[in-house]
PDB file of C-alpha atoms in Angstrom:
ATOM      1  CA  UNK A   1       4.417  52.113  26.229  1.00 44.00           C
ATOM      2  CA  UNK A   2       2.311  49.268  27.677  1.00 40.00           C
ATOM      3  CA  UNK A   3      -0.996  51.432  28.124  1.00 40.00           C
ATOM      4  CA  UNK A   4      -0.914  52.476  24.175  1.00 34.00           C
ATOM      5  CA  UNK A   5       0.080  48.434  23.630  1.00 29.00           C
ATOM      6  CA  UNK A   6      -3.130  47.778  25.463  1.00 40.00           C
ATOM      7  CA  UNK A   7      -5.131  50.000  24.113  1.00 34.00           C
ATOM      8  CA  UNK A   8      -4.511  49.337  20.772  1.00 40.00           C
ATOM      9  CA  UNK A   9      -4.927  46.023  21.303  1.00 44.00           C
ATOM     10  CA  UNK A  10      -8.350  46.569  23.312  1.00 50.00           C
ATOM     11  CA  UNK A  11      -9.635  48.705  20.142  1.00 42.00           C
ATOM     12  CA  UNK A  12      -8.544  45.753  17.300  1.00 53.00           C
ATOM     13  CA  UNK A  13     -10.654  43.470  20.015  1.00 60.00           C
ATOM     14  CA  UNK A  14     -13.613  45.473  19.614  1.00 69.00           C
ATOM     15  CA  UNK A  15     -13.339  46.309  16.406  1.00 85.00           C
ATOM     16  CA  UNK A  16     -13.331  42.167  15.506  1.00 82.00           C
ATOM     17  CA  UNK A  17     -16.387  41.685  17.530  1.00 85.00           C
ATOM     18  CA  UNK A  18     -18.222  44.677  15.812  1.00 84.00           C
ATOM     19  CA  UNK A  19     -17.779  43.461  12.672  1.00 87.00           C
ATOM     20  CA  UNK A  20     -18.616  39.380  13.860  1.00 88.00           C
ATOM     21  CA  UNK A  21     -21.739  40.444  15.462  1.00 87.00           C
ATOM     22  CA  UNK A  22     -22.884  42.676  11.942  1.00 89.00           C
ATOM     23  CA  UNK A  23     -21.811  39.464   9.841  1.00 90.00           C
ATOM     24  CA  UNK A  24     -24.233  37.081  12.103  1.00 89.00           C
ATOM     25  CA  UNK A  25     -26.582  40.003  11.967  1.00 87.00           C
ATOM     26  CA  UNK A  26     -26.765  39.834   7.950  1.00 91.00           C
ATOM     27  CA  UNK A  27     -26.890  35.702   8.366  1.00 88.00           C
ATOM     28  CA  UNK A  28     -30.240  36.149  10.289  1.00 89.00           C
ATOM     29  CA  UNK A  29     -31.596  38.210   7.356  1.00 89.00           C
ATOM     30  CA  UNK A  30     -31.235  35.882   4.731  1.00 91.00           C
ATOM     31  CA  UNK A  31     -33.272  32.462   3.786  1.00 91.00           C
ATOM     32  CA  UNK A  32     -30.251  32.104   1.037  1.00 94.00           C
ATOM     33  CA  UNK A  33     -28.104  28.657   2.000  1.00 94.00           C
ATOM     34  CA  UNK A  34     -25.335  29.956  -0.326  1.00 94.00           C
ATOM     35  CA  UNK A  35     -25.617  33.653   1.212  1.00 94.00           C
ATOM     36  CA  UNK A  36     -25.631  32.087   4.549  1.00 94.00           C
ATOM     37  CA  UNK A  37     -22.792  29.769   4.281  1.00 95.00           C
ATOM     38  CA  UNK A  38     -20.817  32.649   2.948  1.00 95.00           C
ATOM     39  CA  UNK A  39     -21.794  34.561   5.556  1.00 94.00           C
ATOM     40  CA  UNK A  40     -20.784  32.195   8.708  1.00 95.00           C
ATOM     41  CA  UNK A  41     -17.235  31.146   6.406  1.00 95.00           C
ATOM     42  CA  UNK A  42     -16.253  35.017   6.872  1.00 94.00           C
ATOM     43  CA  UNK A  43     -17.271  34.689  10.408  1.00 94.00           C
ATOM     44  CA  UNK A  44     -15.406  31.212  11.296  1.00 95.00           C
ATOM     45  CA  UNK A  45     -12.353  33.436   9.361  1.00 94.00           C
ATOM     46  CA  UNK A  46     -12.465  36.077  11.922  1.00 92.00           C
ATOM     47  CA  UNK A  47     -13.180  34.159  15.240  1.00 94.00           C
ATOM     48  CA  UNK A  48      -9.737  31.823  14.032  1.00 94.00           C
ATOM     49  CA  UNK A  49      -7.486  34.573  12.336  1.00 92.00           C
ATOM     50  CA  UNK A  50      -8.544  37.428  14.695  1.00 90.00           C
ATOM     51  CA  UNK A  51     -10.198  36.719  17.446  1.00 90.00           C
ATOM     52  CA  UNK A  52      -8.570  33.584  18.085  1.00 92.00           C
ATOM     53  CA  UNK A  53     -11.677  31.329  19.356  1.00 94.00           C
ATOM     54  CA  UNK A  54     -11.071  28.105  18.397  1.00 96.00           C
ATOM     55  CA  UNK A  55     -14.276  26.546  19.879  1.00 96.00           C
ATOM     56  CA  UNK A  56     -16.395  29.045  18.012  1.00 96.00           C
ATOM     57  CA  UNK A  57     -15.467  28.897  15.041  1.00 97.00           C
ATOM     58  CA  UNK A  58     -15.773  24.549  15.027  1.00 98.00           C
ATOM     59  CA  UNK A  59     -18.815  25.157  16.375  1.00 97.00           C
ATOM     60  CA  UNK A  60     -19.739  27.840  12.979  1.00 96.00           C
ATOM     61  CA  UNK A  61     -18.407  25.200  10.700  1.00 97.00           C
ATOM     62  CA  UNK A  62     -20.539  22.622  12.360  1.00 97.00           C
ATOM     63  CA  UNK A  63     -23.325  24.884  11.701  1.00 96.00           C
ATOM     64  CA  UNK A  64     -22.396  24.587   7.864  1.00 97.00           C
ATOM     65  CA  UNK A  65     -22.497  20.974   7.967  1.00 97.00           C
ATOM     66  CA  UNK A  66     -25.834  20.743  10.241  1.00 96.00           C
ATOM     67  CA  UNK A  67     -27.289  22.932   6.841  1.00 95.00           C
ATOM     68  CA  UNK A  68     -25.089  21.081   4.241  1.00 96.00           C
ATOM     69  CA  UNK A  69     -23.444  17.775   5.008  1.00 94.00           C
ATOM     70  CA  UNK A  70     -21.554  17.707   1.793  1.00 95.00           C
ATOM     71  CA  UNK A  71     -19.458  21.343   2.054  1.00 97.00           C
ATOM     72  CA  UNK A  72     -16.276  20.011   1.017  1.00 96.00           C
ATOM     73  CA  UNK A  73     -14.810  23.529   2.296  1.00 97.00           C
ATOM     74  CA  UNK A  74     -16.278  23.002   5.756  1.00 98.00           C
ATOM     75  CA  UNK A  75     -15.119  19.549   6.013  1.00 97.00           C
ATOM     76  CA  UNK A  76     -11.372  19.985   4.782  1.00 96.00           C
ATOM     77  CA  UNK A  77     -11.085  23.141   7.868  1.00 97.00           C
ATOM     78  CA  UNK A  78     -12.718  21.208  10.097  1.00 98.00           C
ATOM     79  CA  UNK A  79     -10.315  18.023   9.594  1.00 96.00           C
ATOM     80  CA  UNK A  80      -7.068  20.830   9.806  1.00 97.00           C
ATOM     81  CA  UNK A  81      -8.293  21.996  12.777  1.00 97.00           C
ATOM     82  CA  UNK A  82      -8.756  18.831  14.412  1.00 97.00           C
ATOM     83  CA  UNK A  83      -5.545  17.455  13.257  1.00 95.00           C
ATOM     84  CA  UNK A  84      -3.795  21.075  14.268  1.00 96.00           C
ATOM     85  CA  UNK A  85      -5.109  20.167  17.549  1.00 95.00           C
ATOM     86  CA  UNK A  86      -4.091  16.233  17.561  1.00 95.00           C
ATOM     87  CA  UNK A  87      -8.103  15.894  18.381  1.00 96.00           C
ATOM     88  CA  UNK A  88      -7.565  12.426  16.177  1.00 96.00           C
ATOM     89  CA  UNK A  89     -11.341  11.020  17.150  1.00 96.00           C
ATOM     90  CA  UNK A  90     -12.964  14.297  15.506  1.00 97.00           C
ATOM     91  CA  UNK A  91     -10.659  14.313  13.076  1.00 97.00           C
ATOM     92  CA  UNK A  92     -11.461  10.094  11.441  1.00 97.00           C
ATOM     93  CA  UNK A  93     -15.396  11.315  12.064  1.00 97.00           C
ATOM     94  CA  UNK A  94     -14.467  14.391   9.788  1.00 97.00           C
ATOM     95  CA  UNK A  95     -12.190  11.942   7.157  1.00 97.00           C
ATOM     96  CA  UNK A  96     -15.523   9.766   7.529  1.00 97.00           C
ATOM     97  CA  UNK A  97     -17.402  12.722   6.326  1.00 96.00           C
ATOM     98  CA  UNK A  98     -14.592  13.336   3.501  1.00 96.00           C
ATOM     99  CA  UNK A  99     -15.244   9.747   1.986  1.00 97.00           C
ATOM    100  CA  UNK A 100     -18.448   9.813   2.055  1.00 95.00           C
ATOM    101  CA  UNK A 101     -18.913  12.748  -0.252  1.00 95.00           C
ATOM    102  CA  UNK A 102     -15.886  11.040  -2.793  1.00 95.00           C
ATOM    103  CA  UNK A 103     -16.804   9.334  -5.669  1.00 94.00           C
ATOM    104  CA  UNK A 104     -13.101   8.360  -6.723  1.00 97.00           C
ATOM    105  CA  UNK A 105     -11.919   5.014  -5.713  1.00 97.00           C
ATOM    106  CA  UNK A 106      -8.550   6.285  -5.273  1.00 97.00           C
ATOM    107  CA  UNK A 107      -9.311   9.419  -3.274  1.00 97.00           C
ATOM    108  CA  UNK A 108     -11.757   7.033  -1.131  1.00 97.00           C
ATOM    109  CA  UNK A 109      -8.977   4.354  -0.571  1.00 98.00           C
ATOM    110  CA  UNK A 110      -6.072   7.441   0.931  1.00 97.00           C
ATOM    111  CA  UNK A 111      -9.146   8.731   3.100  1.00 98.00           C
ATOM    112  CA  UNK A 112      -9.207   5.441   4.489  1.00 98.00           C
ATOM    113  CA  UNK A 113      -5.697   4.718   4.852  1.00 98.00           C
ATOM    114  CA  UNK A 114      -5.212   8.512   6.781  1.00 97.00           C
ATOM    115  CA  UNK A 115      -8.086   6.903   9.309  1.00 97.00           C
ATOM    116  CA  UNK A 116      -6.201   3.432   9.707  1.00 97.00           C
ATOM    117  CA  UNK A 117      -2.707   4.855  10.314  1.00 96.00           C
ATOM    118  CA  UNK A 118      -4.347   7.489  12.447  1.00 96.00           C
ATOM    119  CA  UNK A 119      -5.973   4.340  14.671  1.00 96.00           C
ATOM    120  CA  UNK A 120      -2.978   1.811  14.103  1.00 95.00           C
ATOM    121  CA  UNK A 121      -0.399   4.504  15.651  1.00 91.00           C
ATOM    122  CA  UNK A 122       0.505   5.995  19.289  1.00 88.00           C
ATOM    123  CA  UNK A 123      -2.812   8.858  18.028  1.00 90.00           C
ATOM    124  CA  UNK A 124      -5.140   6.266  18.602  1.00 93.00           C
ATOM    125  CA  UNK A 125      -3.811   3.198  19.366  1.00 93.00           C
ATOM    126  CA  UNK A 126      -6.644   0.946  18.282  1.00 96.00           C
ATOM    127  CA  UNK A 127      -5.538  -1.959  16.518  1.00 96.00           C
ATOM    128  CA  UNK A 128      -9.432  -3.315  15.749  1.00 96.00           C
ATOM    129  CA  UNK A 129     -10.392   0.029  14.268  1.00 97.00           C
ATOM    130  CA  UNK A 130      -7.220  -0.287  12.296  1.00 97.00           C
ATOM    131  CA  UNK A 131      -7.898  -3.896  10.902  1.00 98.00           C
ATOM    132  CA  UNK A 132     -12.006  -3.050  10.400  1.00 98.00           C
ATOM    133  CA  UNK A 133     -10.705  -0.012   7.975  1.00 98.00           C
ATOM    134  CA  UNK A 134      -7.982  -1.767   5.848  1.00 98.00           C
ATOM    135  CA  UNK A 135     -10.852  -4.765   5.791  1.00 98.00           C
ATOM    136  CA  UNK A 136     -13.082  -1.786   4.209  1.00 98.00           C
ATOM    137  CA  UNK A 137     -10.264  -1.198   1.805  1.00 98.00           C
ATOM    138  CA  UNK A 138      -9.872  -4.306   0.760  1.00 98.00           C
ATOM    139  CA  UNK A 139     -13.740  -4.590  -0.130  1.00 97.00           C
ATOM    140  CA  UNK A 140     -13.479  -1.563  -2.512  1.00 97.00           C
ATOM    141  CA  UNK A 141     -10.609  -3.200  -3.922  1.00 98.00           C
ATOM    142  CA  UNK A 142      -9.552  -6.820  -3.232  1.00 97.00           C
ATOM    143  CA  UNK A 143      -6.023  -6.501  -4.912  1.00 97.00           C
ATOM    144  CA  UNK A 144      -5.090  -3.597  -2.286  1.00 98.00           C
ATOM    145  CA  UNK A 145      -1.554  -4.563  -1.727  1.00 98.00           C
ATOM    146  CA  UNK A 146      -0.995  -2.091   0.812  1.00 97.00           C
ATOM    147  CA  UNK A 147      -3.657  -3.006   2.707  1.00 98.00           C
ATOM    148  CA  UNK A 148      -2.985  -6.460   2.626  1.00 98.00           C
ATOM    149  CA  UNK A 149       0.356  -6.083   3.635  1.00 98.00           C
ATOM    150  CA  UNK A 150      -0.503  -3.579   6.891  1.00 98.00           C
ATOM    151  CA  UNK A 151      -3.311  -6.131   7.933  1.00 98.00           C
ATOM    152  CA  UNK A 152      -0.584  -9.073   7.540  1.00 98.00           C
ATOM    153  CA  UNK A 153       1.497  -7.003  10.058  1.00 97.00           C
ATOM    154  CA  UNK A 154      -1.184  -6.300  12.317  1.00 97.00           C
ATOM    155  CA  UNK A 155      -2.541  -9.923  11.849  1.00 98.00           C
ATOM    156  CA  UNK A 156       0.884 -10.492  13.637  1.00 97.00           C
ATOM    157  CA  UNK A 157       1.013  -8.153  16.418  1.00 96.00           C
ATOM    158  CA  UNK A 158      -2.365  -9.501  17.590  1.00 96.00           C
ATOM    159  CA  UNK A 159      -1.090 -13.439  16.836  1.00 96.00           C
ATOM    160  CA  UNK A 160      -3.882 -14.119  14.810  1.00 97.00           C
ATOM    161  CA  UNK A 161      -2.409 -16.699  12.987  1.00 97.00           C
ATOM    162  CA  UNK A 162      -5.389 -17.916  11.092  1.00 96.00           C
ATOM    163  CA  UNK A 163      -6.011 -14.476   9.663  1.00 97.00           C
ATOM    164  CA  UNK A 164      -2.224 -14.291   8.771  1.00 98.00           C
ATOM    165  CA  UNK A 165      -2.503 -17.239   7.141  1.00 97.00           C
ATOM    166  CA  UNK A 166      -5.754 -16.230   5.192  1.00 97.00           C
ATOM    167  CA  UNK A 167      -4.001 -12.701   4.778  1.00 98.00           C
ATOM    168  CA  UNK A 168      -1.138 -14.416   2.941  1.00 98.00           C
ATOM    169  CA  UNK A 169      -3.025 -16.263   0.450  1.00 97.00           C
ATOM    170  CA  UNK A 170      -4.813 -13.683  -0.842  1.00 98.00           C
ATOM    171  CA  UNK A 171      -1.656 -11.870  -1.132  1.00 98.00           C
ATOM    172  CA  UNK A 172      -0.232 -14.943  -3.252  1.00 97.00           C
ATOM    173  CA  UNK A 173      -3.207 -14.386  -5.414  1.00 97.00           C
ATOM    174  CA  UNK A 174      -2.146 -11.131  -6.653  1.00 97.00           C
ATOM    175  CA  UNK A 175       1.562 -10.638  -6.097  1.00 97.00           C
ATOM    176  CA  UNK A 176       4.580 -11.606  -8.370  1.00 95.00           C
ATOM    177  CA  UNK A 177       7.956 -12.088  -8.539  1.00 95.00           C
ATOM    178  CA  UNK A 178      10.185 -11.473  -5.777  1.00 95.00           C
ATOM    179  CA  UNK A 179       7.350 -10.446  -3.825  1.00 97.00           C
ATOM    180  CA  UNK A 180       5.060 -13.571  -4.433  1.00 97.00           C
ATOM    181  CA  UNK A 181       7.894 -15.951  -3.320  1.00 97.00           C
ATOM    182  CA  UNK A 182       8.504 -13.748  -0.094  1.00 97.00           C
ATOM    183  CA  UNK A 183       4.441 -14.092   0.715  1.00 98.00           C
ATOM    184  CA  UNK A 184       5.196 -18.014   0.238  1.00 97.00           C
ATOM    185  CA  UNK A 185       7.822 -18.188   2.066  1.00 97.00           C
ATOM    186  CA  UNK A 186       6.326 -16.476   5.224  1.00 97.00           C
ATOM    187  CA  UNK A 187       2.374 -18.770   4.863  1.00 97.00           C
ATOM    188  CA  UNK A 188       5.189 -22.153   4.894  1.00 96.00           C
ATOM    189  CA  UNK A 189       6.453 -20.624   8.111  1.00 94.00           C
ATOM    190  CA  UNK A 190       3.180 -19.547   9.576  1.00 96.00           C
ATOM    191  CA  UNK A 191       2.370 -23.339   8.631  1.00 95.00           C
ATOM    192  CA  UNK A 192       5.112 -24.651  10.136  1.00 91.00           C
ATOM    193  CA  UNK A 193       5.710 -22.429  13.184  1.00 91.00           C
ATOM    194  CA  UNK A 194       2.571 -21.179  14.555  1.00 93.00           C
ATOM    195  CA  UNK A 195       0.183 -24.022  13.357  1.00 93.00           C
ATOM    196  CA  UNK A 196       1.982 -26.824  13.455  1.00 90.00           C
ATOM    197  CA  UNK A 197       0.921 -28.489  10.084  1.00 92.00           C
ATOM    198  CA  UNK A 198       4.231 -29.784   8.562  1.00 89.00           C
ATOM    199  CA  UNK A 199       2.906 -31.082   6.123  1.00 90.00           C
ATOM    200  CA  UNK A 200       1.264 -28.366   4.201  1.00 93.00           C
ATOM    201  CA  UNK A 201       4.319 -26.483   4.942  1.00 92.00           C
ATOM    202  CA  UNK A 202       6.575 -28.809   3.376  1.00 92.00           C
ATOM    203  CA  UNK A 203       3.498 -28.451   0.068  1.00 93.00           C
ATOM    204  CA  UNK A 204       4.425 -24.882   0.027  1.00 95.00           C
ATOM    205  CA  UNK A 205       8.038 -24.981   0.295  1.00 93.00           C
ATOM    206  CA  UNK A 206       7.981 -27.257  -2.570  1.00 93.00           C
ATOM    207  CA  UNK A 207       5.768 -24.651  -4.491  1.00 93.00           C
ATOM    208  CA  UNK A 208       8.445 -22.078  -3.658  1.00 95.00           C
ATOM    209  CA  UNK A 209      11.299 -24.325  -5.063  1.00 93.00           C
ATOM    210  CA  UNK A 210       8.910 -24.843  -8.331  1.00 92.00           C
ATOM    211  CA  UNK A 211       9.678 -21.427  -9.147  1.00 92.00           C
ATOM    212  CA  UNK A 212      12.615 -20.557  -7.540  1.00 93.00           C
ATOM    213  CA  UNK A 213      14.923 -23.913  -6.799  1.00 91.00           C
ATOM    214  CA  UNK A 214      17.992 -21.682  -5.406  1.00 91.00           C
ATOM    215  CA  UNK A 215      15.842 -19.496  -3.069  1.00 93.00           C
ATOM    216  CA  UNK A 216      18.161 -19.412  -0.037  1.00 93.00           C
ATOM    217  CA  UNK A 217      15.343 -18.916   2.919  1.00 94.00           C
ATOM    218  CA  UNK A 218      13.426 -21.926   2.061  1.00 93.00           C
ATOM    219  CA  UNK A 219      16.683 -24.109   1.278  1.00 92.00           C
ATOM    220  CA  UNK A 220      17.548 -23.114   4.367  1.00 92.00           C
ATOM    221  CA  UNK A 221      13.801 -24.005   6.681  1.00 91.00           C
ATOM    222  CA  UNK A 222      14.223 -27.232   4.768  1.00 89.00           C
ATOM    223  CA  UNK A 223      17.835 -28.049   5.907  1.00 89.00           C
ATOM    224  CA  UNK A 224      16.478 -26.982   9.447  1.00 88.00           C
ATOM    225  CA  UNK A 225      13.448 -29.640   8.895  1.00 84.00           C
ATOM    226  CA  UNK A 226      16.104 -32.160   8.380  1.00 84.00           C
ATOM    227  CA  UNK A 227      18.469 -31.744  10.758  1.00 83.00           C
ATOM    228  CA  UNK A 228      15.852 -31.401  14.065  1.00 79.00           C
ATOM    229  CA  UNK A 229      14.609 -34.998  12.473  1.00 69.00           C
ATOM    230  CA  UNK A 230      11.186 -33.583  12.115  1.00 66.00           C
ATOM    231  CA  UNK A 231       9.470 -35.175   9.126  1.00 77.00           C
ATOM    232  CA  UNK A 232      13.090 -35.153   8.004  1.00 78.00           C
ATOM    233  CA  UNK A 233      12.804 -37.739   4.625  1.00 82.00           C
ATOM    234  CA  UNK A 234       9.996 -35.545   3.116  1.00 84.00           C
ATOM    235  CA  UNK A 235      11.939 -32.593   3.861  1.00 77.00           C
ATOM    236  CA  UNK A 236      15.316 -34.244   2.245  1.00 80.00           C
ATOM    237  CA  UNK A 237      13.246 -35.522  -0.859  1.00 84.00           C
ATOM    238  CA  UNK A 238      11.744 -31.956  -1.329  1.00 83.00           C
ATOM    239  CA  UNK A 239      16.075 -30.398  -0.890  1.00 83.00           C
ATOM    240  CA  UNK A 240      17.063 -33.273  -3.691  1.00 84.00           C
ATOM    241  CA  UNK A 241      14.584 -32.607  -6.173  1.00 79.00           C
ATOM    242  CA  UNK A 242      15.742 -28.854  -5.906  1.00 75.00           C
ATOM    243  CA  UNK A 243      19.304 -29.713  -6.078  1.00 71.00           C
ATOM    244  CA  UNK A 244      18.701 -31.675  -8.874  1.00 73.00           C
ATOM    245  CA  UNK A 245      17.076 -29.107 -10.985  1.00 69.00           C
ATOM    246  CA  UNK A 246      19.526 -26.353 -10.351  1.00 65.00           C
ATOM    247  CA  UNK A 247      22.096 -28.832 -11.343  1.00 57.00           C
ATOM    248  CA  UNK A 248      20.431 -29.174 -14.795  1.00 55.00           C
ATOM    249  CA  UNK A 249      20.451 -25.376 -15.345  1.00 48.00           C
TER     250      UNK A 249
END
């Protein structure tokens, strides 16, 4: 019935906080960091497993950290916890932690881009933390494509046109193929659209069409150039010197 329900619940309560309060006994015995770390890990185990306080048992694993800023173990429960609990500032402080105590470029680079996405999204919702940490990404590794392409997007959604446009030429320096002629494409239209400087546009649609003389997007802002009348001959000269070269193939 419910009194045995209660009681037996009452006695596993007890029993948990016997056996926490001998474990933080034995901690204050011991001038061993190992000892005590071991000791305050079985404790943050029972305060989350069995006695189900939360608080405490960030508070124990801050504890760890306060003695030994490196504990991977400490750091990596901490950062579930947080995230369990959608606490998303304590969690990037605890991802800072995490980086700091990588070596591996790689490992460092996803610790960064779990912090950005966590800022750039409905978690956080800071779009300047988000930029600042792909920029940091970018410094470890200047030929981060993904984080050239996120800060080109968020370049956007703040109309920052001058960082677009710097975005996209350092993504021309390192990208190829299909993908190179699609960051080309979009600087000409930045160029053309948001600055207002035909004329380097018209340079970089002819830089496109150098490559690629039959690529249908800049055929087609060309044709567009021509028909609104605006620097119209340049634009035509640019769509016959393409013509003519597919013709020869």
């Amino acid at each position: 019935d419910d009194n045995l329900v209660n009681f037996h619940e009452k006695w596993h309560e007890e029993r948990w906080a016997d056996l926490l309060s001998l474990l933080l006994h034995k901690k204050s015995f011991t001038d061993q960091l190992d000892e005590e770390k071991a000791l305050i890990f079985r404790a943050c185990e029972l305060l989350e497993k069995n006695i189900g306080d939360v608080e405490r048992t960030i508070e124990f694993y801050q504890e760890i950290l306060e003695k030994d800023n490196t504990d991977a173990q400490a750091i990596n429960q901490l950062e579930r916890i947080y995230i369990s609990q959608q606490r998303w500032p304590e969690a990037v402080d605890v991802l800072r932690m995490q980086e700091r105590i990588t070596e591996d470029l790689e490992e460092k680079k996803h610790i960064y881009y779990l912090i950005a996405t966590t800022y750039e999204d409905e978690r956080l919702d800071d779009l300047a933390k988000a930029v600042e940490t792909y920029q940091t990404i970018l410094e470890l590794d200047e030929k981060d494509l993904v984080s050239l392409d996120r800060l080109e997007h968020l370049y956007r959604i703040l109309e920052n046109w001058d960082e677009v446009t710097l975005n996209l030429l350092d993504q021309i320096k390192f990208k190829e193929g299909a993908e190179l002629l699609g960051a080309r494409f979009r600087l000409a239209f930045i160029q053309h659209s948001h600055q207002g400087d035909i004329e380097e546009a018209l340079s970089t649609y002819a830089d496109i069409l150098e490559i690629d003389p039959s690529h249908v997007e800049t055929l087609n802002a060309l044709e567009s150039l021509v028909i609104a009348d605006n620097h119209a001959k340049a634009a035509a000269e640019i769509l016959t010197k393409s013509l003519r070269t597919t013709q020869n193939f």
